[in-house]
CSV table of C-alpha atoms in Angstrom, one decimal:
chain,number,residue,atom,x,y,z
A,537,MET,CA,11.0,9.2,22.3
A,538,SER,CA,7.2,8.9,22.5
A,539,THR,CA,5.4,6.5,20.2
A,540,PRO,CA,3.3,8.2,17.5
A,541,PRO,CA,-0.4,7.6,17.3
A,542,ALA,CA,-1.7,4.8,15.1
A,543,TYR,CA,-2.5,5.4,11.4
A,544,GLY,CA,-6.2,5.1,12.4
A,545,THR,CA,-6.0,8.4,14.2
A,546,SER,CA,-4.3,10.4,11.5
A,547,CYS,CA,-5.5,12.9,8.9
A,548,VAL,CA,-5.7,10.1,6.3
A,549,ALA,CA,-7.6,7.5,8.5
A,550,HIS,CA,-10.8,5.9,7.4
A,551,HIS,CA,-13.0,7.9,9.7
A,552,VAL,CA,-11.9,11.3,8.2
A,553,PRO,CA,-14.5,12.9,5.9
A,554,GLY,CA,-13.4,12.5,2.3
A,555,GLU,CA,-11.1,9.5,2.9
A,556,ARG,CA,-13.2,7.1,0.8
A,557,SER,CA,-13.0,9.5,-2.1
A,558,ARG,CA,-9.3,10.1,-1.5
A,559,LEU,CA,-8.7,6.3,-1.7
A,560,GLY,CA,-10.6,6.3,-4.9
A,561,THR,CA,-8.1,8.8,-6.4
A,562,LEU,CA,-5.3,6.5,-5.2
A,563,GLU,CA,-6.9,3.6,-7.0
A,564,ALA,CA,-7.4,5.6,-10.2
A,565,ALA,CA,-3.8,6.7,-10.2
A,566,PHE,CA,-2.1,3.4,-9.5
A,567,ASP,CA,-4.4,0.5,-10.1
A,568,PRO,CA,-3.3,0.3,-13.8
A,569,VAL,CA,0.3,-0.5,-12.8
A,570,THR,CA,-0.7,-2.7,-9.9
A,571,THR,CA,-3.0,-4.9,-12.0
A,572,ARG,CA,-0.5,-5.0,-14.9
A,573,VAL,CA,2.1,-6.4,-12.5
A,574,LEU,CA,-0.3,-8.9,-10.9
A,575,ASP,CA,-1.6,-10.0,-14.3
A,576,GLY,CA,2.0,-10.9,-15.3
A,577,LEU,CA,2.6,-13.2,-12.4
A,578,ASP,CA,1.0,-16.3,-13.9
A,579,LEU,CA,-0.9,-17.2,-10.7
A,580,PRO,CA,-2.7,-20.5,-10.4
A,581,GLU,CA,-6.3,-20.5,-11.4
A,582,THR,CA,-7.1,-21.6,-7.9
A,583,ALA,CA,-4.8,-19.0,-6.3
A,584,VAL,CA,-5.3,-18.1,-2.6
A,585,CYS,CA,-4.5,-14.4,-2.4
A,586,LEU,CA,-4.0,-12.1,0.6
A,587,GLU,CA,-4.6,-8.4,0.1
A,588,LEU,CA,-3.1,-6.5,3.1
A,589,GLY,CA,-4.4,-3.1,4.0
A,590,ALA,CA,-7.1,-3.5,1.4
A,591,GLY,CA,-8.4,0.1,1.7
A,592,ALA,CA,-11.3,0.6,-0.6
A,593,GLY,CA,-11.0,-2.9,-2.1
A,594,SER,CA,-10.2,-2.3,-5.8
A,595,VAL,CA,-7.2,-4.7,-5.9
A,596,ALA,CA,-9.1,-7.4,-4.0
A,597,ALA,CA,-12.0,-7.0,-6.4
A,598,TRP,CA,-9.7,-7.3,-9.4
A,599,LEU,CA,-8.1,-10.4,-8.0
A,600,ALA,CA,-11.5,-12.0,-7.4
A,601,ALA,CA,-12.6,-11.2,-11.0
A,602,HIS,CA,-9.4,-12.6,-12.5
A,603,ARG,CA,-9.2,-15.7,-10.3
A,604,PRO,CA,-12.9,-16.7,-9.8
A,605,HIS,CA,-11.9,-20.2,-8.9
A,606,GLY,CA,-9.5,-19.1,-6.2
A,607,ARG,CA,-10.0,-17.1,-3.0
A,608,VAL,CA,-9.1,-13.6,-1.8
A,609,VAL,CA,-8.7,-12.6,1.8
A,610,ALA,CA,-9.0,-8.8,2.1
A,611,THR,CA,-7.7,-7.4,5.4
A,612,ASP,CA,-7.6,-4.0,7.1
A,613,THR,CA,-7.7,-2.7,10.6
A,614,ASP,CA,-10.9,-0.8,9.5
A,615,THR,CA,-13.0,-2.7,7.0
A,616,ARG,CA,-15.8,-0.2,6.5
A,617,PHE,CA,-15.0,0.4,2.8
A,618,LEU,CA,-14.6,-3.2,1.9
A,619,ARG,CA,-17.8,-4.2,0.1
A,620,PHE,CA,-17.9,-6.9,-2.6
A,621,ALA,CA,-20.5,-8.6,-4.7
A,622,PRO,CA,-22.1,-11.6,-2.9
A,623,THR,CA,-20.8,-14.0,-5.5
A,624,ALA,CA,-17.2,-12.7,-5.4
A,625,PRO,CA,-14.7,-15.2,-3.8
A,626,VAL,CA,-13.6,-12.6,-1.2
A,627,ARG,CA,-13.5,-12.8,2.5
A,628,VAL,CA,-13.1,-9.6,4.6
A,629,LEU,CA,-11.0,-9.9,7.7
A,630,ARG,CA,-10.3,-7.3,10.3
A,631,HIS,CA,-6.6,-7.8,10.9
A,632,ASP,CA,-3.7,-5.9,12.3
A,633,VAL,CA,-0.6,-6.9,10.3
A,634,VAL,CA,1.7,-5.6,12.9
A,635,THR,CA,0.5,-7.8,15.7
A,636,GLU,CA,-1.5,-10.6,14.1
A,637,ASP,CA,-0.1,-13.5,12.1
A,638,PHE,CA,-1.1,-16.1,9.5
A,639,PRO,CA,0.3,-19.6,9.2
A,640,PRO,CA,3.4,-20.0,7.1
A,641,ALA,CA,3.0,-20.8,3.4
A,642,SER,CA,-0.8,-19.9,3.4
A,643,PHE,CA,-1.0,-17.9,0.2
A,644,ASP,CA,0.0,-18.0,-3.5
A,645,LEU,CA,0.1,-14.2,-3.5
A,646,VAL,CA,0.5,-11.6,-0.8
A,647,HIS,CA,0.1,-8.0,-1.9
A,648,ALA,CA,0.4,-4.7,0.0
A,649,ARG,CA,0.1,-1.2,-1.4
A,650,ALA,CA,0.6,2.1,0.4
A,651,LEU,CA,0.7,0.2,3.7
A,652,LEU,CA,4.1,-0.8,5.0
A,653,SER,CA,5.6,2.7,4.9
A,654,HIS,CA,3.1,3.8,7.5
A,655,LEU,CA,3.8,0.9,10.0
A,656,PRO,CA,6.2,0.6,12.9
A,657,ASP,CA,8.8,-2.0,12.4
A,658,ARG,CA,7.9,-2.2,8.7
A,659,ASP,CA,10.9,-4.4,7.8
A,660,ARG,CA,9.9,-7.0,10.3
A,661,VAL,CA,6.3,-7.0,8.9
A,662,LEU,CA,7.7,-7.4,5.4
A,663,ARG,CA,9.7,-10.5,6.5
A,664,ARG,CA,6.7,-12.0,8.2
A,665,ALA,CA,4.6,-11.4,5.0
A,666,ALA,CA,7.2,-13.2,3.0
A,667,ARG,CA,6.8,-16.2,5.3
A,668,TRP,CA,3.1,-16.3,4.5
A,669,VAL,CA,3.8,-17.0,0.9
A,670,ARG,CA,4.0,-20.6,-0.4
A,671,PRO,CA,7.1,-21.8,-2.1
A,672,GLY,CA,6.8,-20.7,-5.7
A,673,GLY,CA,4.3,-17.9,-4.7
A,674,ARG,CA,4.8,-14.2,-4.9
A,675,LEU,CA,5.0,-11.2,-2.6
A,676,VAL,CA,4.2,-7.8,-4.2
A,677,VAL,CA,4.9,-4.7,-2.2
A,678,GLU,CA,4.1,-1.1,-3.4
A,679,ASP,CA,4.7,2.1,-1.6
A,680,LEU,CA,5.0,5.8,-2.3
A,681,THR,CA,8.2,7.8,-2.2
A,682,VAL,CA,8.5,11.6,-2.3
A,683,GLU,CA,12.1,11.5,-3.5
A,684,PRO,CA,11.2,13.0,-7.0
A,685,VAL,CA,10.4,16.3,-5.3
A,686,ASP,CA,14.0,16.7,-4.2
A,687,ASP,CA,14.9,17.7,-7.8
A,688,SER,CA,11.8,19.9,-8.3
A,689,ALA,CA,12.4,23.4,-9.7
A,690,HIS,CA,9.6,24.7,-7.5
A,691,PRO,CA,10.7,25.6,-3.9
A,692,LEU,CA,7.1,25.8,-2.8
A,693,LEU,CA,6.4,22.3,-3.9
A,694,ARG,CA,9.5,21.1,-2.1
A,695,GLN,CA,8.4,23.0,1.1
A,696,VAL,CA,4.9,21.6,1.2
A,697,THR,CA,6.0,18.1,0.4
A,698,ARG,CA,8.5,18.1,3.2
A,699,ALA,CA,5.9,19.5,5.5
A,700,GLY,CA,3.5,16.6,4.6
A,701,GLU,CA,6.4,14.1,5.0
A,702,GLU,CA,7.1,15.5,8.5
A,703,LEU,CA,3.4,15.6,9.5
A,704,LEU,CA,3.0,11.9,8.7
A,705,ARG,CA,6.3,11.0,10.3
A,706,ALA,CA,5.4,12.8,13.5
A,707,THR,CA,1.7,11.7,13.7
A,708,VAL,CA,2.0,8.1,12.3
A,709,GLY,CA,5.6,7.2,12.1
A,710,THR,CA,5.5,7.1,8.3
A,711,ASP,CA,8.7,6.9,6.2
A,712,LEU,CA,8.0,8.3,2.7
A,713,ARG,CA,11.4,7.3,1.6
A,714,TRP,CA,11.4,3.7,2.8
A,715,ALA,CA,10.3,2.4,-0.6
A,716,ARG,CA,13.4,3.5,-2.4
A,717,ALA,CA,15.2,0.3,-1.3
A,718,LEU,CA,12.2,-2.1,-1.7
A,719,PRO,CA,14.0,-4.5,-4.1
A,720,GLU,CA,16.9,-5.0,-1.6
A,721,ARG,CA,14.4,-5.4,1.2
A,722,LEU,CA,12.6,-8.2,-0.6
A,723,ARG,CA,15.9,-9.9,-1.3
A,724,ASP,CA,16.8,-9.6,2.4
A,725,ALA,CA,13.5,-11.3,3.2
A,726,GLY,CA,14.6,-14.3,1.3
A,727,LEU,CA,12.8,-13.8,-2.0
A,728,HIS,CA,14.3,-14.7,-5.4
A,729,ASP,CA,13.8,-13.2,-8.9
A,730,VAL,CA,13.1,-9.8,-7.5
A,731,ARG,CA,11.9,-7.2,-10.0
A,732,SER,CA,10.8,-3.6,-9.6
A,733,LEU,CA,9.5,-0.5,-11.3
A,734,SER,CA,8.8,3.1,-10.4
A,735,THR,CA,5.7,4.9,-11.6
A,736,PRO,CA,5.9,8.7,-11.4
A,737,GLY,CA,2.9,10.7,-10.1
A,738,THR,CA,2.6,14.2,-11.7
A,739,VAL,CA,0.7,17.2,-10.4
A,740,GLY,CA,-0.7,20.1,-12.3
A,741,ASP,CA,-1.7,18.1,-15.3
A,742,GLY,CA,-5.2,17.0,-14.4
A,743,SER,CA,-4.1,13.4,-14.3
A,744,PRO,CA,-5.4,10.7,-11.8
A,745,ALA,CA,-2.1,11.2,-9.9
A,746,ASP,CA,-2.8,14.9,-9.7
A,747,ALA,CA,-6.2,14.2,-8.3
A,748,PHE,CA,-4.7,11.9,-5.7
A,749,TRP,CA,-2.0,14.5,-4.7
A,750,THR,CA,-4.6,17.2,-4.4
A,751,ALA,CA,-7.0,15.2,-2.3
A,752,THR,CA,-4.3,14.2,0.0
A,753,PHE,CA,-3.0,17.7,0.4
A,754,GLU,CA,-6.4,19.2,1.0
A,755,GLN,CA,-7.3,16.5,3.5
A,756,ALA,CA,-4.1,17.3,5.5
A,757,VAL,CA,-4.6,21.1,5.5
A,758,PRO,CA,-6.4,21.2,8.9
A,759,ALA,CA,-3.7,19.2,10.5
A,760,HIS,CA,-1.0,21.4,8.9
A,761,LEU,CA,-2.6,24.5,10.2
A,762,ALA,CA,-3.2,23.0,13.7
A,763,THR,CA,0.4,21.9,14.1
A,764,GLY,CA,1.9,24.9,12.4
A,765,SER,CA,3.7,22.9,9.8
A,766,LEU,CA,2.2,25.2,7.2
A,767,ARG,CA,0.7,28.6,7.5
A,768,ALA,CA,-2.6,29.7,5.9
A,769,GLU,CA,-0.6,31.8,3.4
A,770,ASP,CA,1.5,28.8,2.5
A,771,VAL,CA,-1.6,26.8,1.8
A,772,GLU,CA,-3.0,29.5,-0.5
A,773,ALA,CA,0.3,29.9,-2.3
A,774,VAL,CA,0.4,26.1,-3.1
A,775,ARG,CA,-3.2,26.3,-4.4
A,776,ALA,CA,-2.3,29.3,-6.6
A,777,LEU,CA,0.8,27.4,-7.9
A,778,HIS,CA,-1.3,24.4,-8.7
A,779,ARG,CA,-3.7,26.7,-10.7
A,780,THR,CA,-0.9,28.3,-12.6
A,781,PRO,CA,-1.2,27.6,-16.4
A,782,GLY,CA,1.6,25.4,-17.5
A,783,PHE,CA,2.5,24.2,-14.0
A,784,THR,CA,3.4,20.6,-13.8
A,785,ALA,CA,5.9,18.6,-11.7
A,786,THR,CA,6.6,15.1,-10.5
A,787,ALA,CA,5.5,15.0,-6.9
A,788,VAL,CA,5.6,11.3,-5.9
A,789,ALA,CA,6.5,7.9,-7.3
A,790,MET,CA,4.9,4.6,-6.6
A,791,VAL,CA,7.7,1.9,-6.2
A,792,THR,CA,6.5,-1.6,-7.0
A,793,ALA,CA,8.7,-4.6,-6.2
A,794,TRP,CA,7.9,-8.3,-6.3
A,795,GLY,CA,9.7,-11.5,-5.7
A,796,THR,CA,9.2,-15.3,-5.5
A,797,ARG,CA,9.4,-17.5,-2.4
A,798,PRO,CA,12.0,-20.1,-3.4
A,799,ARG,CA,11.1,-23.7,-3.6
A,800,PRO,CA,13.2,-26.2,-1.6
A,801,LEU,CA,16.1,-27.5,-3.6
A,802,LYS,CA,15.3,-31.1,-2.7
A,803,THR,CA,11.9,-32.4,-1.8
A,804,ALA,CA,11.1,-35.8,-0.4
A,805,THR,CA,7.4,-36.5,-0.1
A,806,ALA,CA,5.8,-33.2,-0.7
A,807,ALA,CA,3.6,-32.0,2.1
A,808,PRO,CA,0.0,-31.2,1.1
A,809,ARG,CA,-0.8,-27.5,0.7
A,810,ARG,CA,-2.1,-26.2,3.9
A,811,PRO,CA,-5.4,-24.4,3.4
A,812,PHE,CA,-5.9,-21.1,5.0
A,813,ARG,CA,-8.7,-21.2,7.5
A,814,PRO,CA,-9.9,-17.7,8.6
A,815,THR,CA,-10.3,-17.0,12.3
A,816,ASP,CA,-13.6,-16.2,13.9
A,817,LYS,CA,-12.8,-12.5,13.2
A,818,GLU,CA,-13.8,-13.1,9.6
A,819,LYS,CA,-16.9,-11.2,8.7
A,820,PRO,CA,-19.5,-12.8,6.4
A,821,LEU,CA,-20.5,-10.8,3.4
């Protein structure tokens, strides 16, 4: 079996026209639940946070605003969209989470959204990310699943969703059903007090999730037509369905799961917290 190309060469990569705008629709749709979960974690005022696959940077910016005495490391393989105020305690780091490591116990919080499902060997990456969390710190992982479409009353919506699912699987290696077992995966990574929630994303109702779904679908249309996963008449039929008065359906869900790195049961003399020192890859703002 051949290895699929990297995410950076796909129809949803940073270089694709419209990708910055599409990421903005993702932020508008799901930042409210992300920030609500993060706000409830009771992080230290001086928390050191790692934002993996930071995308357009809204979560990193929120963390910086809410922990101004801490530090945020925002990473991505392509950092072109990561721009922050000069006074924000954010460092931007070009980093490949699949191949590049951090020292163990470097961060009070590690967060990743809409990242791991696109990666090869995603479960290994999750376990490594758990090791980067300090004892008592938190790992928060969020990813999309298309499972809600399985129960849709609209065959056309099921067809186009499965076509998109297969397109990303074939071109990137994405698994858009991996997130359904996120709580169990965090427990398997050694985390305790694991919690989770699922946020539905509806289409046809003019909601932020609808805007995200529409932007993602339209951006993928050229790849669908080029590969034959959808025909031109399929695309027009989906657009017509989307415009139909009264049409609405749940197309995706964002699964959010978080857990705590356990503290040692017995501690002798506690070792000092090891500060994270960025590599020479870090780009000054």
